[in-house]
Amino acid sequence: MGIKVEISSRQKVKPSSPTPDHLRNFRISLLDQIAPAVYTPACILYRATEEARYDPVKASEKSSMLRKSLAVTLSRFYPLAGRFKDESTIECNDEGAEFLEAQVNCELSEVYGDGGQLKMELLSKFVPAEIESEEAFTGCLFLAQLSFFECGGVALGMSISHKIADGASLGALVTSWVVETVGMDVPPVFPQFDVAEVFPSVDFSVTLPLVKMPESKCTTRRFVFGNSKIYELRNKASCEAVPRPSRVEALTAFLWKCCMKTSRINSNGSIKPSVMGQTVDLRNRIAPLGDLSFGNLVIPFTAYTGESDLELDELVANIRARMNNFLKHSVEKLRHRGGAAEICETYQMGMDMVFSDEIDFYCFSSAVRFLPWYLADFGWGAPAWAGLTMTPIRNVIILTSTRDDDGVEAYVTLKERDMEVFEVDEELLSYATPQAAC
């Protein structure tokens, strides 16, 4: 029969207190403007806290509790309860977020096994909105879905519009929501809406290209790097230019190297130019932006090479040099209104590379530092698994912390033919432990 998720209710959750009149027109930042109009999906899985099976009465009580605490949270994250008025303004009219409740016709173990086997292709069933939905710009900016399994386990799926928030902003929202739900004796989370002060929005004279996912059969695998193996890779990647590479730099360079090796094998030995796009978080890099600055502040820079056999330390040096150049020169251009056309041109060039068959383009993103998912205890205990769900786009690699922060998980999405070579790479398997097929 397969796994079925039946939506039993869909309700609007409005802020617990109305947004003041002077805050009703929220001007988004330039970085929000150039972000794609898609939903960022996330999911948190909780095992049953007791032996009892699914209880509709208790489930209803828990759902009601989460809606009430979300209402309080939305009063602080008030733009998420509004709707886009035009390309640069959100009308904070308190229309609210959407909250869905659902029942699943199986046990959590069929999605996430006791041994950590995760069937990632099923996670989209527990997320309330399609990634490419036009509603990310024309409709609700935040949706949550609470799905109850027969065993008593729970999935909390979330969709947040990328036009207003990045992963760190979603993490801040989740933290605030947890605090309000369980009544923790800690100060509430107050986001800072200061990004537009640094990157003011502009009136574009050009239209941003629409995001359309490349059509190709892809598959995702999860590889776990323990801290001891990461330490080995960091030592191996060190060089005069970068004597102490970060774990993200070392892992990014290593996985990029493995991807290039795969491409060369499947191209009968020929070498394609290879480009990697890596996101960098601007929080705490530019005053006054800090950890609680809300909006899109994670933007990509690129590194490239025409060689497929560069050593790990050479790739790390390349990545560090390109990042430093990006932070020194390109970010400053983003802060000036005159750079809007250039930004759009650069954006279009990046999209062209994603679709190109002449260039291997790999998109890397790290959620190692700023996603506090494994602290998100809504009363069911610590999550069994948490993170961003995958987008079926080729050549995407996402790094996240493991549940106990004793390593890093790499979620690698490649075309099926490439994955067949990549997942048996001996060097890769000497550092990473592959998990069950996703």
PDB file of N, CA and C in Angstrom, residues 28-83:
ATOM      1  N   ILE A  28      12.070  44.421   2.715  1.00  0.00           N
ATOM      2  CA  ILE A  28      13.049  43.343   2.728  1.00  0.00           C
ATOM      3  C   ILE A  28      14.393  43.871   2.224  1.00  0.00           C
ATOM      4  N   SER A  29      15.438  43.075   2.373  1.00  0.00           N
ATOM      5  CA  SER A  29      16.777  43.487   1.963  1.00  0.00           C
ATOM      6  C   SER A  29      17.044  43.108   0.510  1.00  0.00           C
ATOM      7  N   LEU A  30      18.149  43.602  -0.022  1.00  0.00           N
ATOM      8  CA  LEU A  30      18.569  43.225  -1.367  1.00  0.00           C
ATOM      9  C   LEU A  30      18.825  41.730  -1.462  1.00  0.00           C
ATOM     10  N   LEU A  31      19.390  41.150  -0.398  1.00  0.00           N
ATOM     11  CA  LEU A  31      19.676  39.719  -0.416  1.00  0.00           C
ATOM     12  C   LEU A  31      18.396  38.893  -0.416  1.00  0.00           C
ATOM     13  N   ASP A  32      17.347  39.410   0.215  1.00  0.00           N
ATOM     14  CA  ASP A  32      16.042  38.749   0.137  1.00  0.00           C
ATOM     15  C   ASP A  32      15.483  38.853  -1.283  1.00  0.00           C
ATOM     16  N   GLN A  33      15.671  40.009  -1.899  1.00  0.00           N
ATOM     17  CA  GLN A  33      15.152  40.213  -3.254  1.00  0.00           C
ATOM     18  C   GLN A  33      15.738  39.213  -4.250  1.00  0.00           C
ATOM     19  N   ILE A  34      17.041  38.952  -4.135  1.00  0.00           N
ATOM     20  CA  ILE A  34      17.680  38.077  -5.120  1.00  0.00           C
ATOM     21  C   ILE A  34      17.565  36.602  -4.757  1.00  0.00           C
ATOM     22  N   ALA A  35      17.000  36.317  -3.572  1.00  0.00           N
ATOM     23  CA  ALA A  35      16.784  34.915  -3.186  1.00  0.00           C
ATOM     24  C   ALA A  35      15.669  34.322  -4.038  1.00  0.00           C
ATOM     25  N   PRO A  36      15.758  33.040  -4.383  1.00  0.00           N
ATOM     26  CA  PRO A  36      14.716  32.426  -5.204  1.00  0.00           C
ATOM     27  C   PRO A  36      13.389  32.333  -4.464  1.00  0.00           C
ATOM     28  N   ALA A  37      12.302  32.449  -5.207  1.00  0.00           N
ATOM     29  CA  ALA A  37      10.962  32.363  -4.629  1.00  0.00           C
ATOM     30  C   ALA A  37      10.570  30.901  -4.486  1.00  0.00           C
ATOM     31  N   VAL A  38      11.179  30.240  -3.522  1.00  0.00           N
ATOM     32  CA  VAL A  38      10.910  28.835  -3.225  1.00  0.00           C
ATOM     33  C   VAL A  38      10.764  28.692  -1.711  1.00  0.00           C
ATOM     34  N   TYR A  39      10.259  27.544  -1.297  1.00  0.00           N
ATOM     35  CA  TYR A  39      10.201  27.236   0.128  1.00  0.00           C
ATOM     36  C   TYR A  39      11.442  26.436   0.535  1.00  0.00           C
ATOM     37  N   THR A  40      12.006  26.784   1.662  1.00  0.00           N
ATOM     38  CA  THR A  40      13.061  25.977   2.266  1.00  0.00           C
ATOM     39  C   THR A  40      12.394  24.948   3.171  1.00  0.00           C
ATOM     40  N   PRO A  41      12.594  23.647   2.910  1.00  0.00           N
ATOM     41  CA  PRO A  41      11.924  22.612   3.699  1.00  0.00           C
ATOM     42  C   PRO A  41      12.817  22.066   4.811  1.00  0.00           C
ATOM     43  N   ALA A  42      12.230  21.797   5.960  1.00  0.00           N
ATOM     44  CA  ALA A  42      12.952  21.192   7.076  1.00  0.00           C
ATOM     45  C   ALA A  42      12.046  20.196   7.774  1.00  0.00           C
ATOM     46  N   CYS A  43      12.654  19.241   8.452  1.00  0.00           N
ATOM     47  CA  CYS A  43      11.862  18.216   9.137  1.00  0.00           C
ATOM     48  C   CYS A  43      12.585  17.761  10.397  1.00  0.00           C
ATOM     49  N   ILE A  44      11.820  17.539  11.454  1.00  0.00           N
ATOM     50  CA  ILE A  44      12.352  17.021  12.716  1.00  0.00           C
ATOM     51  C   ILE A  44      11.555  15.766  13.081  1.00  0.00           C
ATOM     52  N   LEU A  45      12.268  14.675  13.361  1.00  0.00           N
ATOM     53  CA  LEU A  45      11.624  13.405  13.705  1.00  0.00           C
ATOM     54  C   LEU A  45      11.815  13.104  15.184  1.00  0.00           C
ATOM     55  N   TYR A  46      10.728  12.697  15.851  1.00  0.00           N
ATOM     56  CA  TYR A  46      10.761  12.360  17.271  1.00  0.00           C
ATOM     57  C   TYR A  46      10.248  10.933  17.472  1.00  0.00           C
ATOM     58  N   ARG A  47      10.977  10.167  18.235  1.00  0.00           N
ATOM     59  CA  ARG A  47      10.500   8.834  18.589  1.00  0.00           C
ATOM     60  C   ARG A  47       9.448   8.961  19.689  1.00  0.00           C
ATOM     61  N   ALA A  48       8.612   7.919  19.819  1.00  0.00           N
ATOM     62  CA  ALA A  48       7.588   7.901  20.867  1.00  0.00           C
ATOM     63  C   ALA A  48       8.251   7.985  22.235  1.00  0.00           C
ATOM     64  N   THR A  49       7.694   8.803  23.137  1.00  0.00           N
ATOM     65  CA  THR A  49       8.279   8.979  24.460  1.00  0.00           C
ATOM     66  C   THR A  49       7.799   7.920  25.449  1.00  0.00           C
ATOM     67  N   GLU A  50       6.825   7.108  25.051  1.00  0.00           N
ATOM     68  CA  GLU A  50       6.326   6.063  25.939  1.00  0.00           C
ATOM     69  C   GLU A  50       5.816   4.905  25.096  1.00  0.00           C
ATOM     70  N   GLU A  51       5.424   3.845  25.749  1.00  0.00           N
ATOM     71  CA  GLU A  51       5.010   2.640  25.032  1.00  0.00           C
ATOM     72  C   GLU A  51       3.659   2.792  24.347  1.00  0.00           C
ATOM     73  N   ALA A  52       2.861   3.771  24.784  1.00  0.00           N
ATOM     74  CA  ALA A  52       1.508   3.926  24.243  1.00  0.00           C
ATOM     75  C   ALA A  52       1.546   4.234  22.754  1.00  0.00           C
ATOM     76  N   ARG A  53       0.575   3.742  22.020  1.00  0.00           N
ATOM     77  CA  ARG A  53       0.453   4.000  20.598  1.00  0.00           C
ATOM     78  C   ARG A  53      -0.152   5.394  20.386  1.00  0.00           C
ATOM     79  N   TYR A  54      -0.431   5.712  19.159  1.00  0.00           N
ATOM     80  CA  TYR A  54      -1.016   7.005  18.829  1.00  0.00           C
ATOM     81  C   TYR A  54      -2.333   7.199  19.567  1.00  0.00           C
ATOM     82  N   ASP A  55      -2.453   8.315  20.260  1.00  0.00           N
ATOM     83  CA  ASP A  55      -3.654   8.660  21.015  1.00  0.00           C
ATOM     84  C   ASP A  55      -4.194   9.969  20.438  1.00  0.00           C
ATOM     85  N   PRO A  56      -5.368   9.937  19.777  1.00  0.00           N
ATOM     86  CA  PRO A  56      -5.886  11.155  19.134  1.00  0.00           C
ATOM     87  C   PRO A  56      -6.159  12.287  20.112  1.00  0.00           C
ATOM     88  N   VAL A  57      -6.529  11.964  21.356  1.00  0.00           N
ATOM     89  CA  VAL A  57      -6.802  13.015  22.353  1.00  0.00           C
ATOM     90  C   VAL A  57      -5.513  13.727  22.725  1.00  0.00           C
ATOM     91  N   LYS A  58      -4.470  12.946  23.040  1.00  0.00           N
ATOM     92  CA  LYS A  58      -3.186  13.553  23.394  1.00  0.00           C
ATOM     93  C   LYS A  58      -2.586  14.295  22.202  1.00  0.00           C
ATOM     94  N   ALA A  59      -2.777  13.740  21.017  1.00  0.00           N
ATOM     95  CA  ALA A  59      -2.256  14.400  19.822  1.00  0.00           C
ATOM     96  C   ALA A  59      -2.921  15.756  19.626  1.00  0.00           C
ATOM     97  N   SER A  60      -4.232  15.818  19.841  1.00  0.00           N
ATOM     98  CA  SER A  60      -4.960  17.065  19.687  1.00  0.00           C
ATOM     99  C   SER A  60      -4.502  18.097  20.709  1.00  0.00           C
ATOM    100  N   GLU A  61      -4.256  17.638  21.943  1.00  0.00           N
ATOM    101  CA  GLU A  61      -3.783  18.546  22.993  1.00  0.00           C
ATOM    102  C   GLU A  61      -2.405  19.110  22.640  1.00  0.00           C
ATOM    103  N   LYS A  62      -1.535  18.237  22.126  1.00  0.00           N
ATOM    104  CA  LYS A  62      -0.196  18.693  21.771  1.00  0.00           C
ATOM    105  C   LYS A  62      -0.240  19.652  20.593  1.00  0.00           C
ATOM    106  N   SER A  63      -1.082  19.364  19.629  1.00  0.00           N
ATOM    107  CA  SER A  63      -1.233  20.236  18.478  1.00  0.00           C
ATOM    108  C   SER A  63      -1.719  21.620  18.899  1.00  0.00           C
ATOM    109  N   SER A  64      -2.685  21.649  19.812  1.00  0.00           N
ATOM    110  CA  SER A  64      -3.210  22.920  20.307  1.00  0.00           C
ATOM    111  C   SER A  64      -2.122  23.712  21.026  1.00  0.00           C
ATOM    112  N   MET A  65      -1.285  23.019  21.803  1.00  0.00           N
ATOM    113  CA  MET A  65      -0.210  23.668  22.527  1.00  0.00           C
ATOM    114  C   MET A  65       0.797  24.306  21.558  1.00  0.00           C
ATOM    115  N   LEU A  66       1.125  23.571  20.488  1.00  0.00           N
ATOM    116  CA  LEU A  66       2.082  24.105  19.518  1.00  0.00           C
ATOM    117  C   LEU A  66       1.509  25.292  18.748  1.00  0.00           C
ATOM    118  N   ARG A  67       0.217  25.272  18.473  1.00  0.00           N
ATOM    119  CA  ARG A  67      -0.393  26.413  17.777  1.00  0.00           C
ATOM    120  C   ARG A  67      -0.355  27.667  18.657  1.00  0.00           C
ATOM    121  N   LYS A  68      -0.645  27.497  19.943  1.00  0.00           N
ATOM    122  CA  LYS A  68      -0.633  28.649  20.853  1.00  0.00           C
ATOM    123  C   LYS A  68       0.765  29.228  20.995  1.00  0.00           C
ATOM    124  N   SER A  69       1.765  28.360  21.132  1.00  0.00           N
ATOM    125  CA  SER A  69       3.133  28.864  21.273  1.00  0.00           C
ATOM    126  C   SER A  69       3.642  29.452  19.961  1.00  0.00           C
ATOM    127  N   LEU A  70       3.181  28.926  18.832  1.00  0.00           N
ATOM    128  CA  LEU A  70       3.560  29.507  17.548  1.00  0.00           C
ATOM    129  C   LEU A  70       2.969  30.908  17.409  1.00  0.00           C
ATOM    130  N   ALA A  71       1.759  31.116  17.914  1.00  0.00           N
ATOM    131  CA  ALA A  71       1.136  32.434  17.846  1.00  0.00           C
ATOM    132  C   ALA A  71       1.971  33.468  18.597  1.00  0.00           C
ATOM    133  N   VAL A  72       2.479  33.079  19.770  1.00  0.00           N
ATOM    134  CA  VAL A  72       3.336  33.987  20.547  1.00  0.00           C
ATOM    135  C   VAL A  72       4.636  34.254  19.789  1.00  0.00           C
ATOM    136  N   THR A  73       5.187  33.197  19.197  1.00  0.00           N
ATOM    137  CA  THR A  73       6.442  33.339  18.446  1.00  0.00           C
ATOM    138  C   THR A  73       6.253  34.256  17.245  1.00  0.00           C
ATOM    139  N   LEU A  74       5.126  34.134  16.564  1.00  0.00           N
ATOM    140  CA  LEU A  74       4.871  34.967  15.386  1.00  0.00           C
ATOM    141  C   LEU A  74       4.741  36.440  15.743  1.00  0.00           C
ATOM    142  N   SER A  75       4.365  36.751  16.966  1.00  0.00           N
ATOM    143  CA  SER A  75       4.273  38.161  17.359  1.00  0.00           C
ATOM    144  C   SER A  75       5.655  38.812  17.364  1.00  0.00           C
ATOM    145  N   ARG A  76       6.710  38.004  17.521  1.00  0.00           N
ATOM    146  CA  ARG A  76       8.083  38.523  17.463  1.00  0.00           C
ATOM    147  C   ARG A  76       8.647  38.422  16.045  1.00  0.00           C
ATOM    148  N   PHE A  77       8.291  37.347  15.350  1.00  0.00           N
ATOM    149  CA  PHE A  77       8.733  37.156  13.962  1.00  0.00           C
ATOM    150  C   PHE A  77       7.602  37.603  13.028  1.00  0.00           C
ATOM    151  N   TYR A  78       7.085  38.803  13.251  1.00  0.00           N
ATOM    152  CA  TYR A  78       5.835  39.257  12.650  1.00  0.00           C
ATOM    153  C   TYR A  78       5.826  39.282  11.117  1.00  0.00           C
ATOM    154  N   PRO A  79       6.944  39.508  10.399  1.00  0.00           N
ATOM    155  CA  PRO A  79       6.838  39.478   8.930  1.00  0.00           C
ATOM    156  C   PRO A  79       6.367  38.131   8.383  1.00  0.00           C
ATOM    157  N   LEU A  80       6.639  37.040   9.121  1.00  0.00           N
ATOM    158  CA  LEU A  80       6.243  35.710   8.654  1.00  0.00           C
ATOM    159  C   LEU A  80       4.730  35.524   8.671  1.00  0.00           C
ATOM    160  N   ALA A  81       4.018  36.383   9.391  1.00  0.00           N
ATOM    161  CA  ALA A  81       2.557  36.301   9.426  1.00  0.00           C
ATOM    162  C   ALA A  81       1.919  37.208   8.387  1.00  0.00           C
ATOM    163  N   GLY A  82       2.750  37.887   7.588  1.00  0.00           N
ATOM    164  CA  GLY A  82       2.238  38.791   6.564  1.00  0.00           C
ATOM    165  C   GLY A  82       2.264  38.170   5.180  1.00  0.00           C
ATOM    166  N   ARG A  83       2.083  39.020   4.164  1.00  0.00           N
ATOM    167  CA  ARG A  83       2.089  38.588   2.772  1.00  0.00           C
ATOM    168  C   ARG A  83       2.846  39.630   1.948  1.00  0.00           C
TER     169      ARG A  83
END
